[in-house]
Amino acid sequence: MFALFSQTLGITAPVFAMLFLGVLLRRLGWIDIAFIDTASTLVFKGTMPTMLFLAILQADLDAALQPALLGYFTLASIAGFLIAWAWSLWRCPRPDRGVYVQGAFRGNNGIVGLALATSMYGDYGLSLGGVLAGAVILVYNTLASVVLAFYSPTARTDPWSLAKSILGNPLIIGVLVAIPFAYWHVGLPAWLLTSGDYFAQMTMPLALICIGGTISLAALRESGGMALGASLLKMVWLPLLETLGAWLCGFRGAELGVLFLYFASPTAAASFVMAKAVGGNHQLAGGIVVITTLLAAVTTNIGIFILQWLGWI
């Protein structure tokens, strides 16, 4: 268990380092609100779609394409989304519900989940987790677009407007464009892949620095109750329900382990970027990212220990 704790800490510690760097840079005056707005736009419209495109392009679809597992993950994610939405009706004011729901169901699977799956199960975990990441990206970004648009003070919420909001989301466009390239194994020039990788590697540092730059103790105190409630839902209750459901559906071993790691991942930094892009409460979104990342080092290890003790994985 100590080895797994070290692995989890090794993945989450760099996240905190970049968050604190954002706080420090803002205090030193090296970055300001104008920089944060510009950098967030660059991440949302450029670097993150490129990162998602390359992740899908490089996934081994043939080695780990399991329709039952993908189907269960999709249904469980939708169920978790609906539970979070229903819970938000009692937990937070209407303007903050979209950000609350997104923070409570959307995991950082492309980085934390995939890294832990690879650490635990090697190449099989990498292939299985990589394919699962494709479903994650589509499901999470579609549901997040719906709930954020629904509670946005400026967005229209009729079906056609929601559809345009989803299909116009740069993150979803990045995935949809990548799917035919990955399916038909379309090759791209090596120089283009290298340049794209350079561009995509800016995603997490910029996103996390922007989160750190907007964090304030006053804002965390103001939204502390909501942020903590969304974080406990994300890191404790939903992983418990979704993993138990997977066991009841017959998943065992590596498949159940990877599902748990994905369900138990902390909230994705992309939730902050999307909340800021639609004019939502990005400070609440940042607070949820910080709290869930802190909790991950504890809840993930406890969950794996229990699953191993029960002989399920």
Short mmCIF file of C-alpha atoms in Angstrom, two decimals:
data_model
loop_
_atom_site.label_atom_id
_atom_site.label_comp_id
_atom_site.label_asym_id
_atom_site.label_seq_id
_atom_site.Cartn_x
_atom_site.Cartn_y
_atom_site.Cartn_z
CA MET A 1 0.00 0.00 0.00
CA PHE A 2 2.91 2.35 0.72
CA ALA A 3 4.16 1.81 -2.86
CA LEU A 4 0.76 2.81 -4.26
CA PHE A 5 0.65 5.83 -1.96
CA SER A 6 4.06 6.89 -3.29
CA GLN A 7 2.85 6.44 -6.88
CA THR A 8 -0.26 8.52 -6.22
CA LEU A 9 1.76 11.22 -4.47
CA GLY A 10 4.26 11.23 -7.32
CA ILE A 11 1.42 12.04 -9.73
CA THR A 12 -0.46 14.58 -7.60
CA ALA A 13 2.58 16.43 -6.19
CA PRO A 14 3.51 18.06 -9.54
CA VAL A 15 -0.10 19.26 -9.81
CA PHE A 16 0.21 21.06 -6.48
CA ALA A 17 3.61 22.43 -7.45
CA MET A 18 2.11 24.14 -10.50
CA LEU A 19 -0.89 25.38 -8.50
CA PHE A 20 1.38 26.97 -5.89
CA LEU A 21 3.56 28.39 -8.66
CA GLY A 22 0.47 30.15 -10.00
CA VAL A 23 -0.21 31.61 -6.54
CA LEU A 24 3.41 32.76 -6.23
CA LEU A 25 3.55 34.31 -9.70
CA ARG A 26 0.35 36.25 -9.03
CA ARG A 27 1.73 37.50 -5.70
CA LEU A 28 4.98 38.58 -7.38
CA GLY A 29 3.02 40.42 -10.05
CA TRP A 30 4.52 38.36 -12.89
CA ILE A 31 1.02 37.36 -14.05
CA ASP A 32 -2.26 39.21 -13.80
CA ILE A 33 -5.94 38.76 -14.66
CA ALA A 34 -5.33 39.73 -18.29
CA PHE A 35 -2.69 37.00 -18.61
CA ILE A 36 -4.96 34.44 -16.92
CA ASP A 37 -7.85 35.27 -19.28
CA THR A 38 -5.62 35.02 -22.35
CA ALA A 39 -3.88 31.83 -21.21
CA SER A 40 -7.20 30.18 -20.30
CA THR A 41 -8.53 30.95 -23.78
CA LEU A 42 -5.37 29.52 -25.36
CA VAL A 43 -5.75 26.32 -23.33
CA PHE A 44 -9.47 25.93 -24.06
CA LYS A 45 -9.31 26.67 -27.78
CA GLY A 46 -5.83 25.48 -28.68
CA THR A 47 -3.54 23.45 -26.49
CA MET A 48 -6.10 21.19 -24.81
CA PRO A 49 -7.92 20.18 -28.04
CA THR A 50 -4.49 19.39 -29.50
CA MET A 51 -3.61 17.27 -26.44
CA LEU A 52 -6.87 15.33 -26.74
CA PHE A 53 -6.38 14.82 -30.48
CA LEU A 54 -2.92 13.34 -29.93
CA ALA A 55 -4.14 11.15 -27.03
CA ILE A 56 -6.81 9.56 -29.23
CA LEU A 57 -4.47 9.30 -32.21
CA GLN A 58 -1.89 7.39 -30.18
CA ALA A 59 -4.31 5.09 -28.30
CA ASP A 60 -4.10 1.35 -29.11
CA LEU A 61 -7.71 0.77 -30.15
CA ASP A 62 -7.14 -2.82 -31.25
CA ALA A 63 -5.56 -4.05 -28.00
CA ALA A 64 -8.13 -2.87 -25.47
CA LEU A 65 -11.42 -2.10 -27.19
CA GLN A 66 -13.98 -3.65 -24.79
CA PRO A 67 -17.57 -2.60 -25.60
CA ALA A 68 -18.97 -3.85 -22.28
CA LEU A 69 -16.47 -1.88 -20.24
CA LEU A 70 -16.90 1.25 -22.37
CA GLY A 71 -20.68 0.90 -22.16
CA TYR A 72 -20.66 0.53 -18.39
CA PHE A 73 -18.32 3.47 -17.91
CA THR A 74 -20.53 5.66 -20.09
CA LEU A 75 -23.73 4.70 -18.27
CA ALA A 76 -22.11 5.04 -14.84
CA SER A 77 -20.74 8.47 -15.74
CA ILE A 78 -24.17 9.64 -16.89
CA ALA A 79 -25.71 8.29 -13.69
CA GLY A 80 -23.07 10.09 -11.60
CA PHE A 81 -23.74 13.28 -13.53
CA LEU A 82 -27.49 13.03 -12.84
CA ILE A 83 -26.89 12.31 -9.13
CA ALA A 84 -24.58 15.34 -8.87
CA TRP A 85 -27.12 17.52 -10.68
CA ALA A 86 -29.97 16.38 -8.41
CA TRP A 87 -27.82 16.93 -5.32
CA SER A 88 -26.86 20.43 -6.48
CA LEU A 89 -30.51 21.50 -6.38
CA TRP A 90 -30.30 21.42 -2.57
CA ARG A 91 -26.65 22.31 -2.09
CA CYS A 92 -25.94 25.49 -4.02
CA PRO A 93 -27.56 28.57 -5.58
CA ARG A 94 -28.73 28.34 -9.17
CA PRO A 95 -25.88 30.36 -10.79
CA ASP A 96 -23.26 27.99 -9.33
CA ARG A 97 -24.99 24.68 -10.08
CA GLY A 98 -23.32 24.09 -13.43
CA VAL A 99 -19.84 24.53 -11.95
CA TYR A 100 -20.76 22.41 -8.91
CA VAL A 101 -22.06 19.53 -11.05
CA GLN A 102 -19.09 19.61 -13.39
CA GLY A 103 -16.66 19.54 -10.47
CA ALA A 104 -18.53 16.67 -8.80
CA PHE A 105 -18.46 14.22 -11.72
CA ARG A 106 -15.62 15.14 -14.09
CA GLY A 107 -12.37 13.31 -13.32
CA ASN A 108 -8.78 13.99 -14.37
CA ASN A 109 -8.54 10.64 -16.14
CA GLY A 110 -6.28 11.68 -18.97
CA ILE A 111 -3.44 12.38 -16.51
CA VAL A 112 -4.05 10.94 -13.03
CA GLY A 113 -6.30 8.02 -13.98
CA LEU A 114 -4.23 6.89 -16.95
CA ALA A 115 -0.93 7.26 -15.06
CA LEU A 116 -2.20 5.14 -12.14
CA ALA A 117 -3.69 2.52 -14.48
CA THR A 118 -0.34 2.24 -16.27
CA SER A 119 1.54 2.09 -12.96
CA MET A 120 -0.65 -0.74 -11.64
CA TYR A 121 -1.17 -2.82 -14.79
CA GLY A 122 1.69 -1.92 -17.14
CA ASP A 123 1.13 -1.99 -20.90
CA TYR A 124 -2.34 -3.51 -20.50
CA GLY A 125 -3.36 -0.70 -18.16
CA LEU A 126 -1.98 1.83 -20.65
CA SER A 127 -3.92 0.34 -23.58
CA LEU A 128 -7.14 -0.17 -21.64
CA GLY A 129 -6.88 3.24 -19.99
CA GLY A 130 -6.02 4.93 -23.27
CA VAL A 131 -9.08 3.55 -25.05
CA LEU A 132 -11.26 4.35 -22.05
CA ALA A 133 -9.91 7.91 -22.15
CA GLY A 134 -11.59 8.37 -25.53
CA ALA A 135 -15.00 7.63 -24.03
CA VAL A 136 -14.14 9.78 -21.02
CA ILE A 137 -13.38 12.81 -23.16
CA LEU A 138 -16.56 12.62 -25.20
CA VAL A 139 -18.87 11.84 -22.27
CA TYR A 140 -17.42 14.33 -19.80
CA ASN A 141 -17.17 17.25 -22.21
CA THR A 142 -20.65 16.68 -23.62
CA LEU A 143 -22.28 16.52 -20.18
CA ALA A 144 -20.21 19.46 -18.90
CA SER A 145 -21.21 21.56 -21.92
CA VAL A 146 -24.89 20.80 -21.28
CA VAL A 147 -24.92 21.67 -17.58
CA LEU A 148 -22.72 24.76 -17.93
CA ALA A 149 -24.84 26.10 -20.79
CA PHE A 150 -28.04 25.35 -18.87
CA TYR A 151 -26.99 27.56 -15.95
CA SER A 152 -25.04 30.16 -17.91
CA PRO A 153 -26.54 33.65 -17.61
CA THR A 154 -25.80 34.35 -21.28
CA ALA A 155 -26.21 31.02 -23.11
CA ARG A 156 -29.48 29.92 -24.69
CA THR A 157 -30.83 26.54 -23.51
CA ASP A 158 -33.14 25.42 -26.31
CA PRO A 159 -32.18 22.03 -27.85
CA TRP A 160 -30.63 23.55 -30.98
CA SER A 161 -28.52 26.01 -29.00
CA LEU A 162 -27.37 23.23 -26.65
CA ALA A 163 -26.44 21.06 -29.63
CA LYS A 164 -24.41 23.89 -31.14
CA SER A 165 -22.74 24.49 -27.77
CA ILE A 166 -21.72 20.83 -27.56
CA LEU A 167 -20.57 20.45 -31.16
CA GLY A 168 -18.81 23.80 -31.02
CA ASN A 169 -16.84 22.88 -27.90
CA PRO A 170 -13.16 22.87 -28.97
CA LEU A 171 -12.42 19.89 -26.71
CA ILE A 172 -15.12 17.78 -28.36
CA ILE A 173 -14.00 18.92 -31.82
CA GLY A 174 -10.48 17.75 -31.00
CA VAL A 175 -11.78 14.26 -30.14
CA LEU A 176 -14.19 13.96 -33.08
CA VAL A 177 -11.51 14.98 -35.56
CA ALA A 178 -9.08 12.44 -34.05
CA ILE A 179 -11.41 9.42 -34.19
CA PRO A 180 -11.21 8.76 -37.98
CA PHE A 181 -7.43 9.30 -37.90
CA ALA A 182 -7.08 6.71 -35.12
CA TYR A 183 -9.60 4.25 -36.57
CA TRP A 184 -8.06 4.15 -40.05
CA HIS A 185 -4.49 4.53 -38.76
CA VAL A 186 -3.87 7.67 -40.77
CA GLY A 187 -0.24 8.65 -40.39
CA LEU A 188 0.91 12.22 -39.88
CA PRO A 189 4.37 13.60 -40.61
CA ALA A 190 6.80 13.18 -37.74
CA TRP A 191 7.59 16.91 -37.65
CA LEU A 192 3.87 17.73 -37.33
CA LEU A 193 3.41 15.26 -34.45
CA THR A 194 6.46 16.67 -32.68
CA SER A 195 5.26 20.25 -33.10
CA GLY A 196 1.79 19.28 -31.94
CA ASP A 197 3.28 17.57 -28.90
CA TYR A 198 5.27 20.71 -28.01
CA PHE A 199 2.07 22.75 -28.24
CA ALA A 200 -0.01 20.24 -26.26
CA GLN A 201 2.54 20.02 -23.45
CA MET A 202 1.70 23.59 -22.47
CA THR A 203 -1.83 22.52 -21.49
CA MET A 204 -1.45 21.36 -17.90
CA PRO A 205 1.17 23.90 -16.76
CA LEU A 206 -0.85 26.81 -18.15
CA ALA A 207 -4.18 25.51 -16.83
CA LEU A 208 -2.80 24.87 -13.35
CA ILE A 209 -0.94 28.18 -13.17
CA CYS A 210 -4.18 29.94 -14.12
CA ILE A 211 -6.04 28.10 -11.34
CA GLY A 212 -3.35 29.03 -8.83
CA GLY A 213 -3.40 32.63 -10.02
CA THR A 214 -7.11 32.97 -9.26
CA ILE A 215 -7.10 31.20 -5.88
CA SER A 216 -7.64 33.43 -2.88
CA LEU A 217 -8.28 32.49 0.74
CA ALA A 218 -11.35 34.72 0.78
CA ALA A 219 -12.82 33.00 -2.27
CA LEU A 220 -12.07 29.56 -0.84
CA ARG A 221 -13.76 30.49 2.43
CA GLU A 222 -16.76 31.87 0.57
CA SER A 223 -17.27 28.76 -1.53
CA GLY A 224 -15.71 26.33 0.95
CA GLY A 225 -18.93 24.50 1.81
CA MET A 226 -19.94 24.01 -1.81
CA ALA A 227 -16.42 23.08 -2.89
CA LEU A 228 -16.07 20.54 -0.08
CA GLY A 229 -19.49 19.05 -0.79
CA ALA A 230 -18.73 18.62 -4.50
CA SER A 231 -15.31 17.19 -3.64
CA LEU A 232 -16.68 14.55 -1.25
CA LEU A 233 -19.26 13.56 -3.85
CA LYS A 234 -16.52 13.26 -6.47
CA MET A 235 -13.95 11.42 -4.36
CA VAL A 236 -16.04 9.25 -2.01
CA TRP A 237 -19.69 8.67 -2.80
CA LEU A 238 -19.72 8.42 -6.60
CA PRO A 239 -16.63 6.14 -6.83
CA LEU A 240 -18.18 3.91 -4.15
CA LEU A 241 -21.48 3.57 -6.00
CA GLU A 242 -19.95 3.25 -9.48
CA THR A 243 -17.32 0.69 -8.46
CA LEU A 244 -19.87 -1.41 -6.58
CA GLY A 245 -22.08 -1.29 -9.66
CA ALA A 246 -19.16 -2.49 -11.80
CA TRP A 247 -18.57 -5.42 -9.44
CA LEU A 248 -22.26 -6.35 -9.56
CA CYS A 249 -22.04 -6.27 -13.36
CA GLY A 250 -19.26 -8.87 -13.24
CA PHE A 251 -16.11 -6.81 -13.73
CA ARG A 252 -13.08 -8.21 -11.92
CA GLY A 253 -9.31 -7.91 -11.89
CA ALA A 254 -7.59 -5.27 -14.03
CA GLU A 255 -10.85 -4.13 -15.63
CA LEU A 256 -12.42 -3.36 -12.24
CA GLY A 257 -9.18 -1.79 -11.03
CA VAL A 258 -8.95 0.56 -14.00
CA LEU A 259 -12.61 1.51 -13.67
CA PHE A 260 -12.10 2.37 -10.01
CA LEU A 261 -9.01 4.46 -10.74
CA TYR A 262 -10.94 6.40 -13.37
CA PHE A 263 -13.99 6.91 -11.16
CA ALA A 264 -11.76 7.97 -8.23
CA SER A 265 -9.60 10.48 -10.11
CA PRO A 266 -9.63 14.08 -8.83
CA THR A 267 -11.54 16.75 -10.73
CA ALA A 268 -9.97 17.72 -14.04
CA ALA A 269 -8.27 21.09 -14.44
CA ALA A 270 -10.31 21.45 -17.65
CA SER A 271 -13.34 22.12 -15.45
CA PHE A 272 -11.76 25.42 -14.39
CA VAL A 273 -10.97 26.34 -18.01
CA MET A 274 -14.51 25.59 -19.18
CA ALA A 275 -16.12 27.39 -16.22
CA LYS A 276 -14.06 30.48 -16.98
CA ALA A 277 -14.86 30.25 -20.70
CA VAL A 278 -18.63 30.44 -20.05
CA GLY A 279 -18.39 33.10 -17.33
CA GLY A 280 -19.10 30.67 -14.48
CA ASN A 281 -17.79 30.69 -10.92
CA HIS A 282 -14.22 29.73 -11.83
CA GLN A 283 -13.04 30.25 -8.23
CA LEU A 284 -15.43 27.52 -7.09
CA ALA A 285 -14.14 25.33 -9.92
CA GLY A 286 -10.54 25.97 -8.86
CA GLY A 287 -11.35 25.20 -5.23
CA ILE A 288 -12.86 21.84 -6.21
CA VAL A 289 -9.74 20.97 -8.24
CA VAL A 290 -7.50 21.78 -5.26
CA ILE A 291 -9.56 19.84 -2.67
CA THR A 292 -10.12 16.74 -4.81
CA THR A 293 -6.42 16.58 -5.71
CA LEU A 294 -5.58 16.68 -1.99
CA LEU A 295 -8.12 13.96 -1.24
CA ALA A 296 -6.91 11.72 -4.08
CA ALA A 297 -3.72 10.69 -2.28
CA VAL A 298 -5.87 9.28 0.55
CA THR A 299 -9.08 8.00 -1.05
CA THR A 300 -7.39 6.27 -3.99
CA ASN A 301 -5.07 4.29 -1.73
CA ILE A 302 -7.88 3.32 0.65
CA GLY A 303 -10.03 2.19 -2.27
CA ILE A 304 -7.29 0.04 -3.82
CA PHE A 305 -6.47 -1.48 -0.41
CA ILE A 306 -10.12 -2.45 0.17
CA LEU A 307 -10.56 -3.87 -3.34
CA GLN A 308 -7.40 -5.96 -2.96
CA TRP A 309 -8.38 -7.10 0.53
CA LEU A 310 -11.76 -8.25 -0.83
CA GLY A 311 -10.00 -10.09 -3.68
CA TRP A 312 -11.89 -8.17 -6.36
CA ILE A 313 -8.79 -6.91 -8.17
#
